[in-house]
Short mmCIF file of C-alpha atoms in Angstrom, two decimals:
data_model
loop_
_atom_site.label_atom_id
_atom_site.label_comp_id
_atom_site.label_asym_id
_atom_site.label_seq_id
_atom_site.Cartn_x
_atom_site.Cartn_y
_atom_site.Cartn_z
CA MET A 22 24.41 15.79 18.90
CA THR A 23 20.03 16.71 17.76
CA VAL A 24 17.82 16.01 20.37
CA ARG A 25 15.22 13.74 18.86
CA SER A 26 12.34 11.75 19.99
CA VAL A 27 12.49 7.96 19.16
CA ILE A 28 10.18 5.44 19.33
CA LEU A 29 11.18 2.69 21.31
CA GLY A 30 7.49 0.71 21.80
CA THR A 31 4.40 0.19 20.12
CA GLY A 32 1.40 -1.57 21.79
CA SER A 33 -2.49 -1.73 21.06
CA ALA A 34 -5.46 -3.00 22.48
CA LEU A 35 -9.20 -4.02 21.18
CA PRO A 36 -12.63 -4.74 22.43
CA ALA A 37 -13.21 -8.57 22.61
CA GLN A 38 -16.31 -8.26 20.84
CA ARG A 39 -15.69 -8.61 16.93
CA VAL A 40 -18.11 -8.13 14.54
CA SER A 41 -18.14 -9.35 10.89
CA ASN A 42 -20.26 -7.68 8.01
CA ALA A 43 -22.72 -10.69 7.83
CA GLU A 44 -23.49 -9.93 11.78
CA LEU A 45 -23.92 -6.39 11.14
CA ALA A 46 -26.44 -6.87 8.43
CA GLU A 47 -28.27 -8.54 10.93
CA ARG A 48 -29.22 -5.45 12.67
CA VAL A 49 -28.69 -2.94 9.45
CA ASP A 50 -29.71 -2.39 6.05
CA THR A 51 -26.84 -3.63 4.71
CA SER A 52 -24.85 -6.37 2.98
CA ASP A 53 -20.96 -7.96 3.51
CA GLU A 54 -20.71 -7.23 -0.25
CA TRP A 55 -21.84 -3.73 -0.01
CA ILE A 56 -19.66 -2.82 2.72
CA VAL A 57 -16.86 -4.40 1.48
CA GLU A 58 -17.11 -2.71 -1.91
CA ARG A 59 -17.11 0.34 -0.89
CA THR A 60 -14.98 0.21 2.00
CA GLY A 61 -12.31 -2.83 2.10
CA ILE A 62 -13.96 -3.10 5.86
CA ARG A 63 -14.72 -6.53 6.62
CA PHE A 64 -14.65 -6.72 10.17
CA ARG A 65 -14.40 -4.14 13.33
CA HIS A 66 -14.65 -4.56 17.19
CA ILE A 67 -17.23 -2.95 19.28
CA ALA A 68 -16.74 -2.19 22.95
CA GLY A 69 -18.50 -3.87 25.88
CA PRO A 70 -20.51 -2.25 28.38
CA GLU A 71 -17.08 -2.90 30.95
CA GLU A 72 -14.61 -1.62 28.09
CA THR A 73 -13.90 1.93 28.01
CA THR A 74 -11.92 5.04 25.79
CA GLY A 75 -10.01 4.71 29.26
CA THR A 76 -9.53 0.57 29.71
CA LEU A 77 -8.38 0.23 25.96
CA ALA A 78 -6.15 3.18 26.06
CA ALA A 79 -4.54 1.80 29.90
CA ASP A 80 -4.17 -1.70 27.71
CA ALA A 81 -2.45 -0.56 24.59
CA ALA A 82 -0.02 1.97 26.90
CA ARG A 83 0.70 -1.63 29.20
CA ALA A 84 1.71 -3.46 25.94
CA ALA A 85 4.00 -0.78 24.29
CA LEU A 86 5.40 -0.29 27.42
CA GLU A 87 6.29 -4.05 27.85
CA SER A 88 7.54 -3.84 24.42
CA ALA A 89 9.68 -0.66 25.20
CA GLY A 90 11.28 -2.81 27.75
CA VAL A 91 10.82 0.50 30.26
CA GLU A 92 8.75 0.42 33.77
CA ALA A 93 5.53 2.90 33.88
CA SER A 94 6.91 4.69 36.94
CA SER A 95 9.77 5.99 33.90
CA ILE A 96 6.92 7.63 32.05
CA ASP A 97 6.80 11.85 32.85
CA LEU A 98 4.55 12.51 30.50
CA ILE A 99 0.92 10.99 29.04
CA VAL A 100 -0.77 12.50 25.52
CA LEU A 101 -4.04 11.40 24.68
CA ALA A 102 -5.50 11.57 21.70
CA THR A 103 -9.46 10.92 21.70
CA ALA A 104 -13.37 11.71 20.56
CA THR A 105 -14.77 9.84 22.96
CA PRO A 106 -13.60 10.35 26.58
CA ASP A 107 -14.29 8.57 29.73
CA GLN A 108 -15.83 11.80 30.83
CA THR A 109 -16.25 15.23 29.93
CA PHE A 110 -13.80 15.95 32.96
CA PRO A 111 -11.33 14.81 34.12
CA ALA A 112 -8.96 14.16 31.45
CA THR A 113 -9.15 10.41 29.99
CA ALA A 114 -5.03 10.66 30.03
CA THR A 115 -4.93 11.21 34.33
CA ARG A 116 -7.32 7.82 34.30
CA VAL A 117 -4.44 6.08 32.12
CA GLN A 118 -2.19 7.06 34.92
CA SER A 119 -3.70 6.30 37.33
CA ALA A 120 -4.32 2.56 36.00
CA LEU A 121 -0.59 2.20 35.31
CA GLY A 122 0.52 3.27 38.84
CA ILE A 123 2.33 6.61 38.06
CA LEU A 124 1.90 8.56 40.98
CA ASP A 125 2.48 11.73 39.20
CA CYS A 126 2.95 13.11 35.39
CA VAL A 127 1.80 15.71 32.87
CA ALA A 128 -1.34 13.97 31.65
CA PHE A 129 -3.53 15.46 29.34
CA ASP A 130 -6.01 14.50 26.12
CA VAL A 131 -5.78 16.15 23.23
CA ALA A 132 -8.85 16.19 20.73
CA ALA A 133 -8.74 16.60 16.71
CA VAL A 134 -10.80 13.61 16.15
CA CYS A 135 -8.72 11.37 13.33
CA SER A 136 -6.07 13.38 13.31
CA GLY A 137 -5.61 13.26 16.92
CA PHE A 138 -2.84 11.19 17.08
CA LEU A 139 -0.71 12.55 15.20
CA TYR A 140 -1.46 15.99 16.58
CA ALA A 141 -0.58 14.04 20.22
CA VAL A 142 2.76 12.92 19.01
CA GLN A 143 3.73 16.59 17.21
CA VAL A 144 2.82 17.81 20.92
CA ALA A 145 4.66 15.23 22.81
CA ASP A 146 7.54 15.48 20.31
CA SER A 147 8.00 19.10 21.13
CA MET A 148 7.86 18.89 24.85
CA LEU A 149 10.31 16.42 24.56
CA ARG A 150 12.74 18.37 22.26
CA ALA A 151 12.24 21.15 24.71
CA GLY A 152 13.78 19.08 27.36
CA VAL A 153 11.24 19.43 30.01
CA HIS A 154 10.33 15.64 29.84
CA ARG A 155 12.32 12.36 28.83
CA ARG A 156 10.02 9.77 27.82
CA ALA A 157 6.12 9.94 27.37
CA LEU A 158 3.26 7.61 26.57
CA VAL A 159 1.58 8.91 22.71
CA ILE A 160 -2.00 7.23 23.05
CA GLY A 161 -5.11 7.16 20.33
CA ALA A 162 -7.88 5.55 21.64
CA GLU A 163 -11.59 5.73 21.01
CA THR A 164 -15.40 3.88 21.40
CA PHE A 165 -16.50 5.22 18.50
CA SER A 166 -19.64 3.05 18.67
CA ARG A 167 -21.08 5.14 21.09
CA LEU A 168 -21.19 7.77 18.94
CA LEU A 169 -22.65 5.97 15.98
CA ASP A 170 -26.32 6.39 14.86
CA TRP A 171 -26.87 2.85 13.96
CA GLU A 172 -30.41 3.54 11.95
CA ASP A 173 -27.58 5.42 9.01
CA ARG A 174 -26.00 2.39 7.76
CA THR A 175 -24.02 5.00 5.31
CA THR A 176 -21.88 6.00 8.79
CA CYS A 177 -22.68 3.02 11.23
CA VAL A 178 -21.12 0.60 8.90
CA LEU A 179 -17.93 2.09 8.75
CA PHE A 180 -16.23 2.44 12.72
CA GLY A 181 -14.66 0.55 14.87
CA ASP A 182 -13.42 0.71 18.52
CA GLY A 183 -9.77 0.51 19.82
CA ALA A 184 -6.44 1.82 20.96
CA GLY A 185 -2.73 1.89 19.99
CA ALA A 186 -0.32 3.68 21.83
CA ILE A 187 3.69 4.48 21.70
CA VAL A 188 6.40 4.92 24.10
CA LEU A 189 8.34 8.05 23.25
CA GLU A 190 11.81 9.15 24.59
CA ALA A 191 14.15 11.90 24.31
CA GLN A 192 17.78 10.79 22.85
CA ASP A 193 20.58 12.56 21.41
CA THR A 194 20.67 11.06 18.15
CA ASP A 195 23.40 11.60 15.35
CA GLY A 196 24.46 10.03 12.15
CA GLU A 197 23.30 10.04 8.34
CA ALA A 198 20.25 8.18 9.09
CA PRO A 199 19.38 9.15 12.78
CA GLN A 200 16.21 7.21 14.26
CA GLY A 201 13.05 9.10 15.73
CA ILE A 202 10.83 11.59 14.70
CA LEU A 203 12.23 13.42 11.84
CA SER A 204 9.27 16.10 10.90
CA THR A 205 6.15 17.08 11.79
CA LYS A 206 3.61 18.92 9.53
CA LEU A 207 -0.37 19.59 11.00
CA HIS A 208 -3.15 21.64 9.51
CA ALA A 209 -6.65 22.60 10.42
CA ASP A 210 -9.86 24.15 8.41
CA GLY A 211 -12.52 24.36 10.71
CA ARG A 212 -14.85 25.59 7.29
CA TYR A 213 -15.69 22.31 6.44
CA ASN A 214 -16.98 21.46 9.64
CA ASP A 215 -20.89 20.56 8.27
CA LEU A 216 -19.43 17.60 6.10
CA LEU A 217 -17.63 15.72 9.26
CA TYR A 218 -19.16 16.27 13.03
CA VAL A 219 -20.87 14.70 16.37
CA ASP A 220 -24.45 16.73 16.41
CA GLY A 221 -24.35 17.17 20.13
CA GLY A 222 -21.90 18.66 22.82
CA VAL A 223 -22.32 19.93 26.12
CA SER A 224 -22.40 23.65 25.34
CA THR A 225 -24.73 23.15 22.78
CA THR A 226 -27.28 20.79 22.93
CA GLY A 227 -26.71 18.74 26.53
CA THR A 228 -26.42 15.87 24.83
CA VAL A 229 -23.43 13.39 23.15
CA GLY A 230 -25.24 13.05 19.50
CA LYS A 231 -24.30 11.26 17.08
CA LEU A 232 -21.81 11.26 13.93
CA ARG A 233 -22.95 12.77 10.71
CA MET A 234 -21.35 12.86 7.94
CA LYS A 235 -21.15 13.55 3.97
CA GLY A 236 -18.86 11.02 2.89
CA ARG A 237 -18.22 11.98 -0.61
CA GLU A 238 -17.13 15.49 -0.12
CA VAL A 239 -14.96 13.85 2.32
CA PHE A 240 -12.91 11.42 0.47
CA ARG A 241 -12.30 14.30 -1.88
CA HIS A 242 -10.61 16.41 0.32
CA ALA A 243 -9.01 13.29 2.22
CA VAL A 244 -7.14 12.34 -1.18
CA THR A 245 -5.91 16.07 -1.58
CA ASN A 246 -5.19 17.01 2.07
CA LEU A 247 -2.92 13.87 2.55
CA ALA A 248 -0.69 13.48 -0.24
CA SER A 249 -0.27 17.09 0.05
CA VAL A 250 0.79 16.83 4.04
CA MET A 251 2.65 13.88 2.92
CA ASN A 252 5.32 15.88 0.64
CA GLU A 253 5.11 18.75 2.90
CA SER A 254 6.74 16.06 5.85
CA LEU A 255 9.26 14.84 3.52
CA ALA A 256 10.26 17.68 2.22
CA MET A 257 10.56 19.11 5.76
CA ALA A 258 13.11 16.60 6.23
CA GLY A 259 15.01 16.48 2.75
CA LEU A 260 13.41 12.99 1.42
CA GLN A 261 11.29 11.99 -1.19
CA PRO A 262 8.35 9.47 -1.52
CA SER A 263 10.64 6.99 -3.06
CA ASP A 264 13.09 7.00 0.70
CA VAL A 265 9.88 5.72 2.16
CA ASP A 266 9.73 1.80 3.53
CA TRP A 267 6.37 2.09 4.57
CA VAL A 268 3.12 4.14 4.94
CA VAL A 269 1.09 3.86 8.12
CA PRO A 270 -1.82 5.54 6.99
CA HIS A 271 -5.27 6.30 9.00
CA GLN A 272 -7.48 3.29 8.05
CA ALA A 273 -10.72 5.55 7.29
CA ASN A 274 -11.26 3.82 3.62
CA ALA A 275 -9.59 1.71 1.48
CA ARG A 276 -10.38 3.36 -1.88
CA ILE A 277 -9.04 6.69 0.31
CA LEU A 278 -5.45 4.64 0.80
CA ASP A 279 -4.96 3.35 -2.99
CA ALA A 280 -6.30 6.68 -4.13
CA THR A 281 -3.24 8.42 -2.01
CA ALA A 282 -0.49 6.01 -2.60
CA ARG A 283 -1.49 6.61 -6.57
CA LYS A 284 -1.07 10.23 -5.96
CA LEU A 285 2.24 9.81 -4.19
CA ASP A 286 3.37 7.04 -6.94
CA LEU A 287 3.87 4.54 -3.95
CA ALA A 288 3.52 1.07 -4.23
CA PRO A 289 0.25 -0.06 -3.12
CA GLU A 290 2.78 -2.92 -0.68
CA LYS A 291 4.39 -0.50 1.16
CA VAL A 292 1.06 1.05 2.43
CA ILE A 293 0.16 -0.35 5.56
CA VAL A 294 -3.55 -1.74 6.22
CA THR A 295 -6.12 -2.53 8.90
CA VAL A 296 -9.07 -1.17 7.66
CA ASP A 297 -10.37 -4.81 6.96
CA ARG A 298 -9.87 -6.07 10.14
CA HIS A 299 -10.58 -2.90 12.45
CA ALA A 300 -12.34 -0.26 10.72
CA ASN A 301 -12.24 3.10 11.02
CA THR A 302 -10.82 4.03 14.88
CA SER A 303 -10.51 7.40 14.56
CA ALA A 304 -7.38 8.26 17.05
CA GLY A 305 -6.90 5.05 17.45
CA SER A 306 -6.16 4.26 13.48
CA VAL A 307 -2.49 4.97 13.08
CA PRO A 308 -1.29 3.53 15.79
CA LEU A 309 -2.77 0.20 15.77
CA ALA A 310 -1.74 -0.05 12.38
CA LEU A 311 1.58 0.85 13.55
CA ASP A 312 1.76 -2.14 16.00
CA ALA A 313 0.27 -4.57 14.00
CA ALA A 314 2.67 -3.96 11.33
CA VAL A 315 5.98 -3.51 13.98
CA ARG A 316 4.97 -6.86 15.38
CA ASP A 317 4.23 -9.04 12.42
CA GLY A 318 7.73 -8.48 11.46
CA ARG A 319 6.88 -6.20 8.21
CA ILE A 320 8.23 -2.84 10.33
CA GLN A 321 11.81 -3.10 11.43
CA ARG A 322 14.49 -1.25 13.03
CA GLY A 323 16.01 1.78 10.52
CA ASP A 324 12.59 2.08 8.47
CA LEU A 325 11.52 5.29 7.02
CA LEU A 326 7.84 5.53 8.20
CA VAL A 327 5.65 8.43 7.08
CA LEU A 328 2.19 8.41 9.29
CA GLU A 329 -0.64 10.63 8.28
CA ALA A 330 -4.45 10.76 8.76
CA MET A 331 -7.10 13.30 8.31
CA GLY A 332 -10.73 13.83 10.26
CA GLY A 333 -13.42 15.94 11.07
CA GLY A 334 -12.62 19.71 11.71
CA PHE A 335 -11.01 19.26 9.28
CA THR A 336 -8.01 18.31 10.49
CA TRP A 337 -4.74 16.67 8.86
CA GLY A 338 -1.47 15.94 9.19
CA ALA A 339 1.57 14.12 8.94
CA ALA A 340 4.56 12.31 10.67
CA VAL A 341 8.32 11.16 9.02
CA VAL A 342 9.56 8.68 11.80
CA ARG A 343 12.80 6.44 11.30
CA PHE A 344 11.75 3.39 13.50
#
């Protein structure tokens, strides 16, 4: 028998405030037509004063636990991916632990920006398969609106806030089509820092800073890197793109989603798209899209999924999962 990390349930949470492109155009020099044509985005959710990365993460975790049909007390590992923690320290994962009433478990954050959820999945998967833990919450959560320069229309229209979560459990699996995480592949290349970054930090400026991006360059790298890492992860699992039922990608830009699908010769209808309603929620994006497709019935048990993302760093990665 082979031990694999199986997804028991999914969950998500979005801030109460939903902002349309037209509403955004009232405060930013932009228009609905300009945003939709370039990004496919129509709406995003913006966190209010009482909504934080931690509160959204806890709400997403509760929804995932309910979906999985398990109690919070059964969780012995929490890995939370975020670039917008509630505090410099302690880890936001510990705030989620407390909010869920879990008295003792391993809890820590992972920082890999938009790829963070994929990084968190591989970390949790490794710990579960090693036998150190049995059941984990893996969360991607962000309040990216706190990092935006609202005078920069090229970036502020792209992002939103939100969180998604999954419950993973180590299980003995066997058979021709076993459930669980079949492969993961991660990459990073710090040479491209200046293409997508925040111009602040505790040890450099003492400020939080604002997001800066060179969009065209990021687009070019994203299409190449994502297609490559998806092929790598499928090869590791002994599979082909034609075997895939659904691609659950990072929701950065509709053009990137389309271009990546074409590069892999995948039918557009196999790609889960939520960027139109959520915008780019960084580490929250993949689990938000996954939960949306599970809850609307598109993703069914036994389906083969590829999760993929690329973010600042650059970091990028993919995971092949039999749901």
